[in-house]
Amino acid sequence: MNISMRQKPSGIWIVDYDGEDGKRKRISTGTRDKAQASKLAREIVLGKIAPPAAHPSQTQTRAKEGGPTLTDLWDTMLKDEWSPSRTKSQRTLMSNIKILTPLIGGKLVKDVGDQDLVDLKAALEAKGYAPATVKRKLDMVGRSLTAAVRRRIIDERPHMPVVVVKNEKDRIVSPEEEALIFDAIDARAQREPMRQWKRFRALVRWLIDGGFRLSEPLQAKPDWIVEVKGKPVLALPPEACKSGKARPVPLTKAIMDTVPYLKATMTDDRLFPMTPATAWYMWDTIREDIRLSGKGNIDDVNLHTFRHTCLTRLIQGGMAIHWVSKWAGHANTIITEQRYLRTNAGDLLDAFETQLSD
């Protein structure tokens, strides 16, 4: 039986194993002691004892006395300084609150300390979020704690942990790295045929060829694939897009080659019935496999890097910046230019020589 153990940021050991139905299962041992966790894991997997009862979440045990929790504070701020009339990024706010609530939302504002914020940073990193994403979520917590000082809920704001954000927008995947990634996924699929590696392979292909944000293909349904002028397109509805505006994304032959398998293995109404956490967990596994193989190191590549890779390739291939911006779903071309339009010495020399020849 394939059993693996890992430790959560809280220190609790969890176990992944193949169930009798062939599906991958996960349980918590409820202990921080590795030796005890190993013993419990084997007994739980063999059915000798029941898994420990889950502890109620922070939001379920919210204190009714002693002041507001962070969730209470966020609810209040959504009605005034974070209201739609004063803050445009409502979708981002709601997404951040949804992610942060189970991690720290039930904590009393007055009890939030430096270590709680360090633990929150570690928990977000453990979920696979890129440094820039972790920073944005911590910034939101920081803004709400600053508001708590203004509202006289607390006297001073705790120190926010530092998040180092490299300029990962410059990072794209080379063709050689792309081949290495798919080879590593194929190797995993051979070793673990009962897991979702073939579906994950298809997801990576969609991200590289389509320039999607991860959340977009994970919501995709078969009837979103339509034909426009005889070519396949994924018609993303407004609710699936970060901008809240519908947009079509052309689908390559390589993407379309994955569709029959995806349709045949659907377990709900989506082509990719998996969670973002599962996708990030599988990606971390592939990065580790490549590093341990000695064939390369792509630890600085995350799932969003594939979007940068696709859009950069479109620009390098000669697509007008206006159309790349439409493809990406950016609000305007300025965003696209700042993130993806690069000028190098070769480009300048080519332009100079063209000018001389005119």
Coordinates of C-alpha atoms in Angstrom, one line a residue:
M1 CA 0.0 0.0 0.0
N2 CA 1.3 3.4 -1.0
I3 CA 1.5 5.5 2.2
S4 CA 3.1 8.9 2.7
M5 CA 3.3 11.3 5.7
R6 CA 3.8 15.0 5.9
Q7 CA 3.6 17.6 8.6
K8 CA 1.2 20.6 8.4
P9 CA 2.4 24.1 9.4
S10 CA 0.6 23.5 12.7
G11 CA 2.9 20.5 13.4
I12 CA 0.1 17.9 13.1
W13 CA 1.1 14.9 10.9
I14 CA -1.3 13.9 8.1
V15 CA -1.2 10.7 6.0
D16 CA -2.0 10.1 2.3
Y17 CA -2.8 6.5 1.2
D18 CA -4.5 4.5 -1.5
G19 CA -8.0 3.4 -0.3
E20 CA -9.6 0.0 -1.2
D21 CA -11.6 1.8 -3.9
G22 CA -8.4 2.9 -5.6
K23 CA -8.9 6.6 -4.7
R24 CA -6.2 8.6 -2.8
K25 CA -7.3 9.4 0.7
R26 CA -6.0 11.7 3.4
I27 CA -6.4 11.6 7.2
S28 CA -5.0 13.5 10.1
T29 CA -3.3 11.6 12.9
G30 CA -4.1 14.4 15.4
T31 CA -0.5 14.3 16.8
R32 CA 2.7 16.2 16.4
D33 CA 4.9 13.2 17.5
K34 CA 6.2 11.5 14.3
A35 CA 6.7 8.1 15.9
Q36 CA 3.2 8.1 17.4
A37 CA 1.8 9.4 14.1
S38 CA 3.5 6.6 12.1
K39 CA 2.0 4.0 14.4
L40 CA -1.5 5.6 14.4
A41 CA -1.4 5.9 10.6
R42 CA -0.8 2.2 10.0
E43 CA -3.6 1.3 12.4
I44 CA -6.0 3.8 10.9
V45 CA -5.2 2.6 7.3
L46 CA -5.6 -1.0 8.3
G47 CA -9.0 -0.2 9.9
K48 CA -7.9 -1.2 13.4
I49 CA -8.9 2.2 14.9
A50 CA -11.0 5.1 13.7
P51 CA -9.4 8.4 12.7
P52 CA -9.3 11.1 15.4
A53 CA -12.4 13.3 15.5
A54 CA -11.8 16.6 13.7
H55 CA -11.5 19.6 15.9
P56 CA -14.1 22.4 15.3
S57 CA -12.7 25.1 13.0
Q58 CA -11.9 28.5 14.3
T59 CA -15.0 29.9 12.7
Q60 CA -17.1 27.3 14.5
T61 CA -15.6 28.3 17.8
R62 CA -15.7 32.0 17.4
A63 CA -15.7 33.8 20.7
K64 CA -18.9 35.6 21.5
E65 CA -17.2 37.7 24.1
G66 CA -14.0 39.6 24.4
G67 CA -14.4 41.8 21.3
P68 CA -14.7 41.1 17.5
T69 CA -12.9 38.4 15.6
L70 CA -11.1 39.1 12.4
T71 CA -14.1 37.8 10.5
D72 CA -16.4 40.2 12.4
L73 CA -14.0 43.0 11.5
W74 CA -14.0 42.1 7.8
D75 CA -17.8 41.9 7.8
T76 CA -18.0 45.4 9.3
M77 CA -15.4 46.8 6.9
L78 CA -17.2 45.4 3.9
K79 CA -20.1 47.6 4.9
D80 CA -18.1 50.8 5.1
E81 CA -14.5 51.4 4.0
W82 CA -14.4 48.2 1.9
S83 CA -17.9 48.8 0.4
P84 CA -18.4 48.6 -3.4
S85 CA -18.7 52.4 -3.5
R86 CA -15.3 52.9 -2.0
T87 CA -13.4 49.8 -3.1
K88 CA -13.5 48.4 -6.7
S89 CA -11.7 45.1 -6.1
Q90 CA -14.7 43.4 -4.5
R91 CA -14.0 40.0 -6.1
T92 CA -10.4 40.0 -4.8
L93 CA -11.6 41.0 -1.3
M94 CA -14.2 38.2 -1.1
S95 CA -11.7 35.7 -2.5
N96 CA -9.1 36.7 0.2
I97 CA -11.6 36.6 3.0
K98 CA -12.8 33.1 1.8
I99 CA -9.2 31.8 2.0
L100 CA -8.2 33.6 5.2
T101 CA -11.3 32.9 7.3
P102 CA -10.5 29.2 8.1
L103 CA -6.9 30.1 8.7
I104 CA -7.2 33.0 11.1
G105 CA -10.7 34.5 10.8
G106 CA -11.9 33.1 14.2
K107 CA -9.1 34.8 16.1
L108 CA -10.1 37.7 18.4
V109 CA -8.6 40.9 16.9
K110 CA -7.1 41.8 20.3
D111 CA -5.4 38.5 20.5
V112 CA -3.7 38.6 17.1
G113 CA 0.1 38.7 17.7
D114 CA 3.3 38.6 15.7
Q115 CA 3.5 34.8 15.9
D116 CA 0.0 34.4 14.6
L117 CA 0.9 36.4 11.5
V118 CA 4.1 34.4 11.0
D119 CA 2.0 31.2 11.2
L120 CA -0.4 32.6 8.7
K121 CA 2.4 33.3 6.3
A122 CA 3.6 29.7 6.7
A123 CA 0.1 28.3 6.2
L124 CA -0.4 30.2 3.0
E125 CA 3.0 29.2 1.7
A126 CA 2.2 25.5 2.5
K127 CA -0.9 25.8 0.4
G128 CA 1.4 26.6 -2.6
Y129 CA 0.6 30.3 -3.0
A130 CA 3.3 32.3 -4.8
P131 CA 5.2 34.9 -2.7
A132 CA 3.3 37.8 -4.4
T133 CA 0.0 36.2 -3.6
V134 CA 1.0 35.6 0.0
K135 CA 2.1 39.2 0.3
R136 CA -1.3 40.5 -1.0
K137 CA -3.2 38.4 1.5
L138 CA -1.0 39.5 4.4
D139 CA -1.4 43.1 3.2
M140 CA -5.2 42.7 3.5
V141 CA -4.8 41.4 7.0
G142 CA -2.4 44.3 7.8
R143 CA -4.9 46.9 6.5
S144 CA -7.7 45.4 8.6
L145 CA -5.5 45.5 11.7
T146 CA -4.6 49.1 11.0
A147 CA -8.3 49.8 10.7
A148 CA -8.7 48.1 14.1
V149 CA -6.3 50.6 15.6
R150 CA -8.3 53.5 14.1
R151 CA -11.5 51.9 15.5
R152 CA -9.8 51.6 19.0
I153 CA -10.2 47.9 19.0
I154 CA -6.5 47.5 19.6
D155 CA -3.8 50.0 20.7
E156 CA -1.2 49.0 18.1
R157 CA -0.8 46.8 15.1
P158 CA 1.3 43.6 15.4
H159 CA 4.4 43.4 13.2
M160 CA 3.7 42.0 9.8
P161 CA 6.1 39.3 8.5
V162 CA 8.3 40.1 5.6
V163 CA 7.6 38.4 2.3
V164 CA 10.3 38.5 -0.3
V165 CA 8.8 38.8 -3.8
K166 CA 11.2 38.1 -6.7
N167 CA 10.3 39.5 -10.1
E168 CA 8.8 36.2 -11.2
K169 CA 7.0 37.8 -14.1
D170 CA 10.3 37.7 -15.9
R171 CA 10.4 33.9 -15.5
I172 CA 9.1 31.8 -18.3
V173 CA 9.4 28.1 -19.1
S174 CA 11.8 27.1 -21.8
P175 CA 10.9 24.4 -24.4
E176 CA 13.5 22.1 -22.7
E177 CA 12.0 22.7 -19.3
E178 CA 8.5 22.1 -20.7
A179 CA 9.6 18.7 -22.0
L180 CA 11.2 17.9 -18.7
I181 CA 8.0 18.7 -16.8
F182 CA 5.8 16.5 -19.0
D183 CA 8.4 13.6 -18.7
A184 CA 8.2 13.9 -14.9
I185 CA 4.4 13.9 -14.9
D186 CA 4.4 10.8 -17.2
A187 CA 6.8 9.0 -14.9
R188 CA 4.5 9.8 -11.9
A189 CA 1.5 8.5 -13.9
Q190 CA 3.3 5.2 -14.5
R191 CA 4.2 4.8 -10.8
E192 CA 0.8 5.9 -9.5
P193 CA -1.8 5.0 -12.2
M194 CA -4.7 5.4 -9.8
R195 CA -4.0 9.0 -9.1
Q196 CA -5.0 12.0 -11.3
W197 CA -1.7 12.4 -13.0
K198 CA -3.1 12.2 -16.5
R199 CA -5.7 14.8 -15.7
F200 CA -3.0 17.0 -14.1
R201 CA -0.9 16.6 -17.3
A202 CA -3.9 17.9 -19.3
L203 CA -4.2 20.8 -16.9
V204 CA -0.6 21.9 -17.4
R205 CA -1.1 21.7 -21.1
W206 CA -4.1 24.0 -20.8
L207 CA -2.2 26.5 -18.7
I208 CA 0.9 26.6 -21.0
D209 CA -1.1 26.7 -24.3
G210 CA -4.0 28.8 -23.1
G211 CA -2.4 31.3 -20.7
F212 CA -5.2 30.6 -18.3
R213 CA -5.3 31.6 -14.6
L214 CA -5.5 28.3 -12.6
S215 CA -9.1 29.0 -11.5
E216 CA -10.4 29.2 -15.1
P217 CA -9.8 25.7 -16.4
L218 CA -10.8 24.3 -13.0
Q219 CA -14.2 25.8 -13.6
A220 CA -14.5 24.8 -17.3
K221 CA -17.5 22.8 -18.5
P222 CA -17.8 20.9 -21.7
D223 CA -20.4 23.3 -23.2
W224 CA -18.0 26.2 -22.7
I225 CA -16.0 24.8 -25.7
V226 CA -17.6 26.4 -28.8
E227 CA -16.5 27.0 -32.4
V228 CA -15.8 30.4 -33.8
K229 CA -15.0 30.6 -37.5
G230 CA -14.4 26.9 -37.4
K231 CA -11.9 27.0 -34.6
P232 CA -12.3 25.8 -31.0
V233 CA -12.6 28.4 -28.3
L234 CA -13.2 28.3 -24.6
A235 CA -16.0 30.8 -23.9
L236 CA -15.3 31.9 -20.3
P237 CA -18.4 33.4 -18.7
P238 CA -18.1 36.6 -16.5
E239 CA -18.2 34.7 -13.2
A240 CA -15.2 32.6 -14.2
C241 CA -13.0 35.6 -15.0
K242 CA -11.1 37.8 -12.5
S243 CA -12.2 40.9 -14.3
G244 CA -15.9 39.9 -14.2
K245 CA -16.1 40.2 -18.0
A246 CA -16.6 37.3 -20.4
R247 CA -13.8 36.4 -22.8
P248 CA -13.0 33.8 -25.4
V249 CA -9.7 31.9 -25.4
P250 CA -8.5 30.0 -28.5
L251 CA -7.7 26.3 -27.9
T252 CA -4.7 24.7 -29.5
K253 CA -4.8 21.2 -31.0
A254 CA -2.8 19.9 -28.0
I255 CA -5.5 21.2 -25.7
M256 CA -8.3 19.7 -27.8
D257 CA -6.5 16.3 -27.8
T258 CA -7.0 16.2 -24.0
V259 CA -10.8 16.9 -24.2
P260 CA -12.0 13.3 -25.0
Y261 CA -10.2 11.9 -21.9
L262 CA -11.4 14.8 -19.7
K263 CA -15.0 14.2 -20.7
A264 CA -14.7 10.5 -20.2
T265 CA -13.4 10.9 -16.7
M266 CA -15.6 13.7 -15.4
T267 CA -17.0 13.1 -11.8
D268 CA -19.1 16.3 -11.8
D269 CA -20.0 18.9 -14.4
R270 CA -16.4 20.2 -14.8
L271 CA -13.7 19.0 -17.1
F272 CA -11.2 19.3 -14.2
P273 CA -12.9 18.0 -11.1
M274 CA -10.1 18.9 -8.7
T275 CA -9.4 21.7 -6.2
P276 CA -6.6 24.3 -6.5
A277 CA -5.0 22.8 -3.4
T278 CA -4.8 19.4 -5.2
A279 CA -3.2 21.0 -8.3
W280 CA -0.6 22.9 -6.2
Y281 CA 0.2 19.7 -4.2
M282 CA 0.7 17.7 -7.4
W283 CA 2.9 20.5 -8.8
D284 CA 5.1 20.6 -5.7
T285 CA 5.5 16.8 -6.2
I286 CA 6.7 17.3 -9.8
R287 CA 9.1 20.1 -8.9
E288 CA 10.6 17.8 -6.2
D289 CA 10.8 14.9 -8.6
I290 CA 12.7 17.0 -11.2
R291 CA 15.1 18.3 -8.5
L292 CA 15.8 14.9 -7.1
S293 CA 16.4 13.5 -10.6
G294 CA 19.3 15.8 -11.1
K295 CA 18.0 16.8 -14.5
G296 CA 17.1 20.3 -13.6
N297 CA 15.7 22.7 -11.0
I298 CA 12.4 24.5 -11.5
D299 CA 11.7 25.4 -7.9
D300 CA 11.1 29.0 -9.1
V301 CA 8.4 27.9 -11.5
N302 CA 4.8 28.0 -10.2
L303 CA 1.5 27.2 -12.0
H304 CA 1.1 30.9 -12.8
T305 CA 4.4 30.9 -14.6
F306 CA 2.7 28.9 -17.4
R307 CA 0.4 31.9 -18.0
H308 CA 3.4 34.2 -18.3
T309 CA 5.0 31.7 -20.6
C310 CA 2.0 31.6 -22.9
L311 CA 1.5 35.3 -23.2
T312 CA 5.2 36.0 -23.6
R313 CA 5.3 33.4 -26.5
L314 CA 2.4 35.1 -28.1
I315 CA 4.2 38.5 -28.1
Q316 CA 7.4 37.0 -29.3
G317 CA 5.5 35.3 -32.1
G318 CA 4.3 38.7 -33.3
M319 CA 0.8 38.9 -32.0
A320 CA -0.2 42.6 -31.5
I321 CA -0.2 43.7 -27.9
H322 CA -3.9 44.7 -28.2
W323 CA -4.9 41.1 -29.0
V324 CA -2.6 39.6 -26.3
S325 CA -4.3 41.9 -23.8
K326 CA -7.7 40.6 -24.9
W327 CA -6.5 37.0 -24.7
A328 CA -5.2 37.6 -21.2
G329 CA -8.3 39.4 -20.0
H330 CA -6.4 42.4 -18.8
A331 CA -8.3 45.6 -18.2
N332 CA -6.1 47.6 -20.6
T333 CA -3.0 47.2 -22.8
I334 CA -0.9 49.1 -20.3
I335 CA -1.0 46.1 -17.9
T336 CA 0.0 43.8 -20.7
E337 CA 2.9 46.0 -21.7
Q338 CA 4.2 46.5 -18.2
R339 CA 4.2 42.7 -17.5
Y340 CA 5.1 41.1 -20.8
L341 CA 6.6 43.6 -23.3
R342 CA 10.3 43.3 -23.1
T343 CA 12.9 45.3 -25.1
N344 CA 16.3 43.7 -25.5
A345 CA 19.5 44.7 -27.3
G346 CA 18.7 42.5 -30.2
D347 CA 15.4 44.1 -30.8
L348 CA 17.0 47.6 -30.7
L349 CA 19.7 46.6 -33.2
D350 CA 17.1 45.1 -35.6
A351 CA 15.1 48.3 -35.4
F352 CA 18.3 50.4 -36.0
E353 CA 19.3 48.3 -39.0
T354 CA 15.8 48.6 -40.4
Q355 CA 15.9 52.4 -40.0
L356 CA 19.2 52.6 -41.8
S357 CA 18.0 50.5 -44.7
D358 CA 14.9 52.8 -45.2

